[in-house]
JSON list of C-alpha atoms in Angstrom, two decimals:
[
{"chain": "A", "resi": 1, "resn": "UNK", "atom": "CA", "xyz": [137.86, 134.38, 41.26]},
{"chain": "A", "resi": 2, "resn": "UNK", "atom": "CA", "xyz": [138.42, 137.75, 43.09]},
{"chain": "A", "resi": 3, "resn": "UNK", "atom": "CA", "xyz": [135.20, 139.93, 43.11]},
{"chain": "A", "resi": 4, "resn": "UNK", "atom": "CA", "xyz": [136.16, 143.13, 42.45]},
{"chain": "A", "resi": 5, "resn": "UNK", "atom": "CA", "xyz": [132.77, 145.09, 43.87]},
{"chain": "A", "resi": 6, "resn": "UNK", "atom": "CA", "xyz": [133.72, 144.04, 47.40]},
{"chain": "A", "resi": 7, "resn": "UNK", "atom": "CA", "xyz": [136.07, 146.14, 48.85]},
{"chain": "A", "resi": 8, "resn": "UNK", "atom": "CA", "xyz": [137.93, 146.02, 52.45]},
{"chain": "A", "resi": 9, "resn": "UNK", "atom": "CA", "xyz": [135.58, 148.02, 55.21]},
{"chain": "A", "resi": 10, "resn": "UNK", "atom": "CA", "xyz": [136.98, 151.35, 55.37]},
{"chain": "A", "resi": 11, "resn": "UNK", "atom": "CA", "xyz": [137.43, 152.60, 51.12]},
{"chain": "A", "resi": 12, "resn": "UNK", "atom": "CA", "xyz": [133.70, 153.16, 50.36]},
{"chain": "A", "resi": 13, "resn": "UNK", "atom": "CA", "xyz": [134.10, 155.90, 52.71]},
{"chain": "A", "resi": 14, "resn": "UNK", "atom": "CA", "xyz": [137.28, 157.20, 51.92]},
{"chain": "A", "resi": 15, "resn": "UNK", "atom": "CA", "xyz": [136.19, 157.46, 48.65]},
{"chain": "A", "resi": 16, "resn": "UNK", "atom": "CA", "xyz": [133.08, 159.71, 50.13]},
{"chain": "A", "resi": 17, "resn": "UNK", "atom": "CA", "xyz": [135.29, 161.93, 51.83]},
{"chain": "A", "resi": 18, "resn": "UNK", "atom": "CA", "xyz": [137.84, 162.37, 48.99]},
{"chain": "A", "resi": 19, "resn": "UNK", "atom": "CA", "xyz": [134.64, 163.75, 46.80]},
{"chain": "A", "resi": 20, "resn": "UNK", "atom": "CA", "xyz": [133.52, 165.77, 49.10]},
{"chain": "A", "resi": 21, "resn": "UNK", "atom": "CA", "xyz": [136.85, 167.31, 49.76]},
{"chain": "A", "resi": 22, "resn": "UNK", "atom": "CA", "xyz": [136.85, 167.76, 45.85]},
{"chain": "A", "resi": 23, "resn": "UNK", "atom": "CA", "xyz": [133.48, 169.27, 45.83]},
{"chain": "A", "resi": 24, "resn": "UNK", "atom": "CA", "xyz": [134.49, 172.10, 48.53]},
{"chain": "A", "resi": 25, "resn": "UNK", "atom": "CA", "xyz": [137.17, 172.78, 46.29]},
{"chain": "A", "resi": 26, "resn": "UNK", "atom": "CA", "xyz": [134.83, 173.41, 43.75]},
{"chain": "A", "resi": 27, "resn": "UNK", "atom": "CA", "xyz": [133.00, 176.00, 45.55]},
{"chain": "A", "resi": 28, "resn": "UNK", "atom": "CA", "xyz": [130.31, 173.55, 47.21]},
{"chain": "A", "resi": 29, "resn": "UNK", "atom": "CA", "xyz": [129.24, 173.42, 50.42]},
{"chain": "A", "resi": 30, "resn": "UNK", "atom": "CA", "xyz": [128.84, 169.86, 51.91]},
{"chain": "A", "resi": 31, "resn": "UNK", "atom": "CA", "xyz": [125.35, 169.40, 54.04]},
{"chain": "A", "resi": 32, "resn": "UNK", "atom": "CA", "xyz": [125.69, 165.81, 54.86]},
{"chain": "A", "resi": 33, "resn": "UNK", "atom": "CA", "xyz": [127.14, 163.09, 54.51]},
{"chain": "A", "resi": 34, "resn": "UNK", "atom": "CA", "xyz": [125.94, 159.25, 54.88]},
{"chain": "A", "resi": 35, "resn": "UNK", "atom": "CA", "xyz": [122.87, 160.73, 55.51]},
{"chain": "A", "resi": 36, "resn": "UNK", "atom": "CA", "xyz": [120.39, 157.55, 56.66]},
{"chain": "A", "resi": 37, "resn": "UNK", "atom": "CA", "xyz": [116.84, 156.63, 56.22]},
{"chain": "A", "resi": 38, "resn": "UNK", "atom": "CA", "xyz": [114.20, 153.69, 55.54]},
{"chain": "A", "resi": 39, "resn": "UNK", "atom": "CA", "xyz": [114.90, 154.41, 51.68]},
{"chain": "A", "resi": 40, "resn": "UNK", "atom": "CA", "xyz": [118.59, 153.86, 52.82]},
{"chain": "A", "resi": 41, "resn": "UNK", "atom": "CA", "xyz": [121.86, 156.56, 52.65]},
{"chain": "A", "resi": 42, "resn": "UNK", "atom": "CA", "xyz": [122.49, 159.76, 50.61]},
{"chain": "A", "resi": 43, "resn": "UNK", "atom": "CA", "xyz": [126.34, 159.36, 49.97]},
{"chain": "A", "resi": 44, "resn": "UNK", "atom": "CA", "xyz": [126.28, 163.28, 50.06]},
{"chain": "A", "resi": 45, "resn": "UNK", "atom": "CA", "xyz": [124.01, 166.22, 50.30]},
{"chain": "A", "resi": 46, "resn": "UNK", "atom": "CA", "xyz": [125.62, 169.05, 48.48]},
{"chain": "A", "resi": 47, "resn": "UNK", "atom": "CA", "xyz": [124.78, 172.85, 48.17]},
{"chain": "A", "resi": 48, "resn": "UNK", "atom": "CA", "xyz": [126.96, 173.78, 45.00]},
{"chain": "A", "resi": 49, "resn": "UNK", "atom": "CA", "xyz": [126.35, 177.23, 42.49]},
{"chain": "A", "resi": 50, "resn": "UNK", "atom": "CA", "xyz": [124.24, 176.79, 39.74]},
{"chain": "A", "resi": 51, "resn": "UNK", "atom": "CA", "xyz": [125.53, 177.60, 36.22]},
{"chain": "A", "resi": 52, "resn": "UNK", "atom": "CA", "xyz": [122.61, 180.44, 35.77]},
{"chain": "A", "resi": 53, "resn": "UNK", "atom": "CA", "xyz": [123.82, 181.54, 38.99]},
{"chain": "A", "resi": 54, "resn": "UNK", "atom": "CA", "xyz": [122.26, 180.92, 42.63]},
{"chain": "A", "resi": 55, "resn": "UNK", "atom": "CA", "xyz": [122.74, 177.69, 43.94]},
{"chain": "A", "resi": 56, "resn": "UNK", "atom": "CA", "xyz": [121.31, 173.94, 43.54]},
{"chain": "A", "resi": 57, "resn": "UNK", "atom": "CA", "xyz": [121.25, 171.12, 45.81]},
{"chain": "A", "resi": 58, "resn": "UNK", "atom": "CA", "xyz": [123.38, 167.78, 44.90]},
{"chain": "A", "resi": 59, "resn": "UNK", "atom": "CA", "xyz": [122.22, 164.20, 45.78]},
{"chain": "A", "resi": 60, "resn": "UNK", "atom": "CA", "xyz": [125.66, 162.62, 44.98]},
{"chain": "A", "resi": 61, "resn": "UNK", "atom": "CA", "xyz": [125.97, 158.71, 44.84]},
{"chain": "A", "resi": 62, "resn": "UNK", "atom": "CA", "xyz": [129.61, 158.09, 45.17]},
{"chain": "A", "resi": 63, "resn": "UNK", "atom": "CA", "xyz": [130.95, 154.32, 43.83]},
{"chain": "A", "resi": 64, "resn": "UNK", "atom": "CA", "xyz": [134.69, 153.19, 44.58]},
{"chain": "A", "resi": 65, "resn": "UNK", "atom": "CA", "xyz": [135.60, 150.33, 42.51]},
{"chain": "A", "resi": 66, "resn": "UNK", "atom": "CA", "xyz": [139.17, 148.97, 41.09]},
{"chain": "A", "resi": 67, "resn": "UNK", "atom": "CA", "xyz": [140.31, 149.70, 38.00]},
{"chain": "A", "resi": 68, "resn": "UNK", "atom": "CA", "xyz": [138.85, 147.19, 35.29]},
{"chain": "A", "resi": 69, "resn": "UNK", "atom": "CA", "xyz": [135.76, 145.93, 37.47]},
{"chain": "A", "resi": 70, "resn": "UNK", "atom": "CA", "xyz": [132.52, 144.20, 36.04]},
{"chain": "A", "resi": 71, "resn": "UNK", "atom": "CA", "xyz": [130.14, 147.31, 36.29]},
{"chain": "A", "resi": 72, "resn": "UNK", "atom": "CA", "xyz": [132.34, 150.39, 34.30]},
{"chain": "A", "resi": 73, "resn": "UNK", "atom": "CA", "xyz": [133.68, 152.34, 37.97]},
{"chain": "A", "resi": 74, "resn": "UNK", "atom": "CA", "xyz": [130.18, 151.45, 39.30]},
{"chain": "A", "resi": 75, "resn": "UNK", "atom": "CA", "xyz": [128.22, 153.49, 37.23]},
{"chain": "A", "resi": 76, "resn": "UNK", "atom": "CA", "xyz": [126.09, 149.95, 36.47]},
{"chain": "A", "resi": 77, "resn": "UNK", "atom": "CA", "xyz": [125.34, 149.49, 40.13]},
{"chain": "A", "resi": 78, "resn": "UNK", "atom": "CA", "xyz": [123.35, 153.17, 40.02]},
{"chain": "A", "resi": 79, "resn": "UNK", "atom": "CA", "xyz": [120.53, 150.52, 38.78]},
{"chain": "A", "resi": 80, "resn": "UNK", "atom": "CA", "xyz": [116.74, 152.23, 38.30]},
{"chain": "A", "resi": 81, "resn": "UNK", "atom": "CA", "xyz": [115.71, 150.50, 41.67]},
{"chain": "A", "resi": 82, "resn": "UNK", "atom": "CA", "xyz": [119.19, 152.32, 43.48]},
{"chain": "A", "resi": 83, "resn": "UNK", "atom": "CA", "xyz": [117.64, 155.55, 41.50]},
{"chain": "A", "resi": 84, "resn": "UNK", "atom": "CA", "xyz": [114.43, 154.95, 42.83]},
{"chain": "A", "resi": 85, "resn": "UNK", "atom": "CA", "xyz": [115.41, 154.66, 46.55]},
{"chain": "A", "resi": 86, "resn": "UNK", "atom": "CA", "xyz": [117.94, 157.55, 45.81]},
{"chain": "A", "resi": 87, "resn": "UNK", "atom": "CA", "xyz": [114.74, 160.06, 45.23]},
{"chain": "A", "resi": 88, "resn": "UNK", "atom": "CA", "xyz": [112.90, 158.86, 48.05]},
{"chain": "A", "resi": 89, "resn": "UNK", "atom": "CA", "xyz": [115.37, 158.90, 50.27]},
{"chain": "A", "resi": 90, "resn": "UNK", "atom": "CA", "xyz": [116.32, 162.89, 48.87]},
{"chain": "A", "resi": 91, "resn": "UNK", "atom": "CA", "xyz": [112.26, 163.35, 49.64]},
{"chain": "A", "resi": 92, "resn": "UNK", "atom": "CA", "xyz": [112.56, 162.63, 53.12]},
{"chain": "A", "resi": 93, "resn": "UNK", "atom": "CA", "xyz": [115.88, 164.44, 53.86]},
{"chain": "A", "resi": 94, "resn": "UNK", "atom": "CA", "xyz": [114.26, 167.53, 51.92]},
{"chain": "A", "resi": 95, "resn": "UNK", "atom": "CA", "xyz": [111.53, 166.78, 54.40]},
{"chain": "A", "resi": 96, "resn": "UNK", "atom": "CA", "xyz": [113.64, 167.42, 57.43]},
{"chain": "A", "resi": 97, "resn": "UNK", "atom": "CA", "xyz": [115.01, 170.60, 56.11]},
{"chain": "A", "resi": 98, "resn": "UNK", "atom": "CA", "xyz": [111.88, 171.90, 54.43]},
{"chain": "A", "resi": 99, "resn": "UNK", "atom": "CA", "xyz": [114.17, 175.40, 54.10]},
{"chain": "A", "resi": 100, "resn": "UNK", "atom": "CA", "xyz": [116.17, 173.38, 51.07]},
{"chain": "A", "resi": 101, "resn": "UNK", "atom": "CA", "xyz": [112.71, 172.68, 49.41]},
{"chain": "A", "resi": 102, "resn": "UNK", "atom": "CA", "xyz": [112.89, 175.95, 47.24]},
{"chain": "A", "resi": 103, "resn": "UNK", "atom": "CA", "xyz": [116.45, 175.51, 45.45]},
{"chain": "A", "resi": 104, "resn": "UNK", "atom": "CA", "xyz": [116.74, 173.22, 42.41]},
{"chain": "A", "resi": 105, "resn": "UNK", "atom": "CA", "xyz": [118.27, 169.30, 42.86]},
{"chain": "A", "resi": 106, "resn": "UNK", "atom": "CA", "xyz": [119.44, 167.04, 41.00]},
{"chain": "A", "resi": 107, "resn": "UNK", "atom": "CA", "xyz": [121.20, 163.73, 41.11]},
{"chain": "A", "resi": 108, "resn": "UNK", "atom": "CA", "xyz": [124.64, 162.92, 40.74]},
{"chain": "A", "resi": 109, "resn": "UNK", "atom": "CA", "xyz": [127.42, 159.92, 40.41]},
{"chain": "A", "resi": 110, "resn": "UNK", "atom": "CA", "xyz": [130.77, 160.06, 41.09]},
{"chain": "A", "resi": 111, "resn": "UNK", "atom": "CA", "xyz": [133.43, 157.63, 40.29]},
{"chain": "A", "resi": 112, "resn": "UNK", "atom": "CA", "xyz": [136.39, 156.77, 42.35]},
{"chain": "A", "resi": 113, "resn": "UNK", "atom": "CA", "xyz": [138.86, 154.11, 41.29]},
{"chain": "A", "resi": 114, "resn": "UNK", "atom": "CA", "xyz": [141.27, 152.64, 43.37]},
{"chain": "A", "resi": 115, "resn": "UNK", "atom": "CA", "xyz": [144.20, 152.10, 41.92]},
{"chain": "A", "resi": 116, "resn": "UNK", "atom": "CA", "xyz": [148.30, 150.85, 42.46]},
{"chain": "A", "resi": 117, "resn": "UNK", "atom": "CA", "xyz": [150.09, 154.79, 42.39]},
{"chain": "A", "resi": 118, "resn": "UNK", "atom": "CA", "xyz": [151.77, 153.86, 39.15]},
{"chain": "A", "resi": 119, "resn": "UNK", "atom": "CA", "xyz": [148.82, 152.98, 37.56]},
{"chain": "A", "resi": 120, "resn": "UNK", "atom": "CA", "xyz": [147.16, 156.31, 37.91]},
{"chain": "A", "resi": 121, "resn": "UNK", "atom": "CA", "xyz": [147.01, 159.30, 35.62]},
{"chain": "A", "resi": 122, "resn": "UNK", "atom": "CA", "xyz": [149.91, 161.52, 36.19]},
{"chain": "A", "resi": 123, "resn": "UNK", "atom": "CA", "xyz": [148.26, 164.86, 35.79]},
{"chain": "A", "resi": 124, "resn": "UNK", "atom": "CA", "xyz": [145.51, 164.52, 38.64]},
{"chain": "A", "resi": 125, "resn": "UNK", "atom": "CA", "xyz": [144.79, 167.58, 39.74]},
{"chain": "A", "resi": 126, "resn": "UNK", "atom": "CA", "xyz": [145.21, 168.55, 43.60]},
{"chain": "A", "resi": 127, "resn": "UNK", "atom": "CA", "xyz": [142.16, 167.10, 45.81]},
{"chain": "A", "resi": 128, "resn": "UNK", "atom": "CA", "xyz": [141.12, 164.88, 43.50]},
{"chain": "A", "resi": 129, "resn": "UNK", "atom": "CA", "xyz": [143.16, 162.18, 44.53]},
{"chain": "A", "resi": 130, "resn": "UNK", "atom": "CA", "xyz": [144.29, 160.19, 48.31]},
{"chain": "A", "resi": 131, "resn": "UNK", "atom": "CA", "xyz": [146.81, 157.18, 48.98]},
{"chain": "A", "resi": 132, "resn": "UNK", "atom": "CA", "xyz": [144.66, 154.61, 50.85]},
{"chain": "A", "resi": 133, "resn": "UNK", "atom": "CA", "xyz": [147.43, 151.98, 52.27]},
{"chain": "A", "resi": 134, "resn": "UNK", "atom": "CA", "xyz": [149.45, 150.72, 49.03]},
{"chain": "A", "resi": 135, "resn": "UNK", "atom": "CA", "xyz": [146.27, 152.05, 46.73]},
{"chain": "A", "resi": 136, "resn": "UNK", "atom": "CA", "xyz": [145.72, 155.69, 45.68]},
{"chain": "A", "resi": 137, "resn": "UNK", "atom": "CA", "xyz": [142.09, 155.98, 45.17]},
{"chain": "A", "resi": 138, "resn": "UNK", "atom": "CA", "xyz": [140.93, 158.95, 42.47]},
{"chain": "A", "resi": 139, "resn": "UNK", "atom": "CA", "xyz": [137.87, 160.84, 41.12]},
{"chain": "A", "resi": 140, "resn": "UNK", "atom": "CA", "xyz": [137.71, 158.62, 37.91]},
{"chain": "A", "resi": 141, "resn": "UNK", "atom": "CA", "xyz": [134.55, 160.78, 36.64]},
{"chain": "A", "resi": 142, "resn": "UNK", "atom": "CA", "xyz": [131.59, 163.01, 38.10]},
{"chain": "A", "resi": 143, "resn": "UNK", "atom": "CA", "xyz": [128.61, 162.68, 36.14]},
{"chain": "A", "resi": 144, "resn": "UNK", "atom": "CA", "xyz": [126.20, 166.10, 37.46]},
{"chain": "A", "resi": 145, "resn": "UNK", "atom": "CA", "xyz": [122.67, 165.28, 36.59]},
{"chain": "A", "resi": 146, "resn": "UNK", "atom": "CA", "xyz": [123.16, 161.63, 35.70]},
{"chain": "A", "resi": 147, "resn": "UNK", "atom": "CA", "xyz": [119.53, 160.69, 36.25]},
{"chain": "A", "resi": 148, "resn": "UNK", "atom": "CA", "xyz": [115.95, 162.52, 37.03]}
]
């Protein structure tokens, strides 16, 4: 039995880079990315405008899964324990650039799917989508704020 949650080296970060292509195109402003530490890796350290105005910093956890895996687009894999690591690790990269302290976080998840081309939504809008090999791989959902 195929297991869908492994995928070949290489589309994890492909997915990373496609959502943070999408992000600038939102306005954001991309601060790092695969940031490391003991805790583990922040996918993505955004700096993206805040509805009230200003600006807010974005943990984002990005999952890349296949279309009708086990854990819903990886949203099940962003486990308490993964959210647990997730805020220490923010803690310590907030502790290396103490000048990011001040602005509001918060963490989110996005979803990318990889898909076969004809099996993808036809009205994807521009960015939010990139052919990987014979796959296309698409933001499936952004979830801002997903957990505290």
């Amino acid at each position: 039995m195929e297991n869908s949650a492994i995928q070949p080296p290489g589309v994890g970060q492909i997915g990373e880079k496609l959502v943070a292509q999408w992000l600038r195109g939102q306005g954001s402003r991309v601060l790092a990315e695969r940031w490391r530490c003991r805790w583990g890796e922040l996918d993505l350290v955004v700096k993206c405008p805040a509805s009230g105005g200003g600006f807010e910093i974005a943990f984002v956890e990005v999952k890349t899964r296949r279309q009708q895996n086990w854990d819903l687009q990886g949203l099940l894999a962003v486990t308490p324990q993964k959210q647990r690591k997730l805020r220490h690790a923010a803690q310590l990269f907030l502790a290396d650039f103490p000048d990011l302290m001040q602005m509001p976080g918060r963490f989110d998840v996005a979803l990318v799917q990889i898909a076969r081309p004809d099996m993808v939504p036809r009205d994807l809008a521009p960015g939010s989508w990139v052919d990987f090999g014979p796959d296309r791989l698409f933001l499936f959902d952004y979830l801002s704020a997903a957990f505290e």
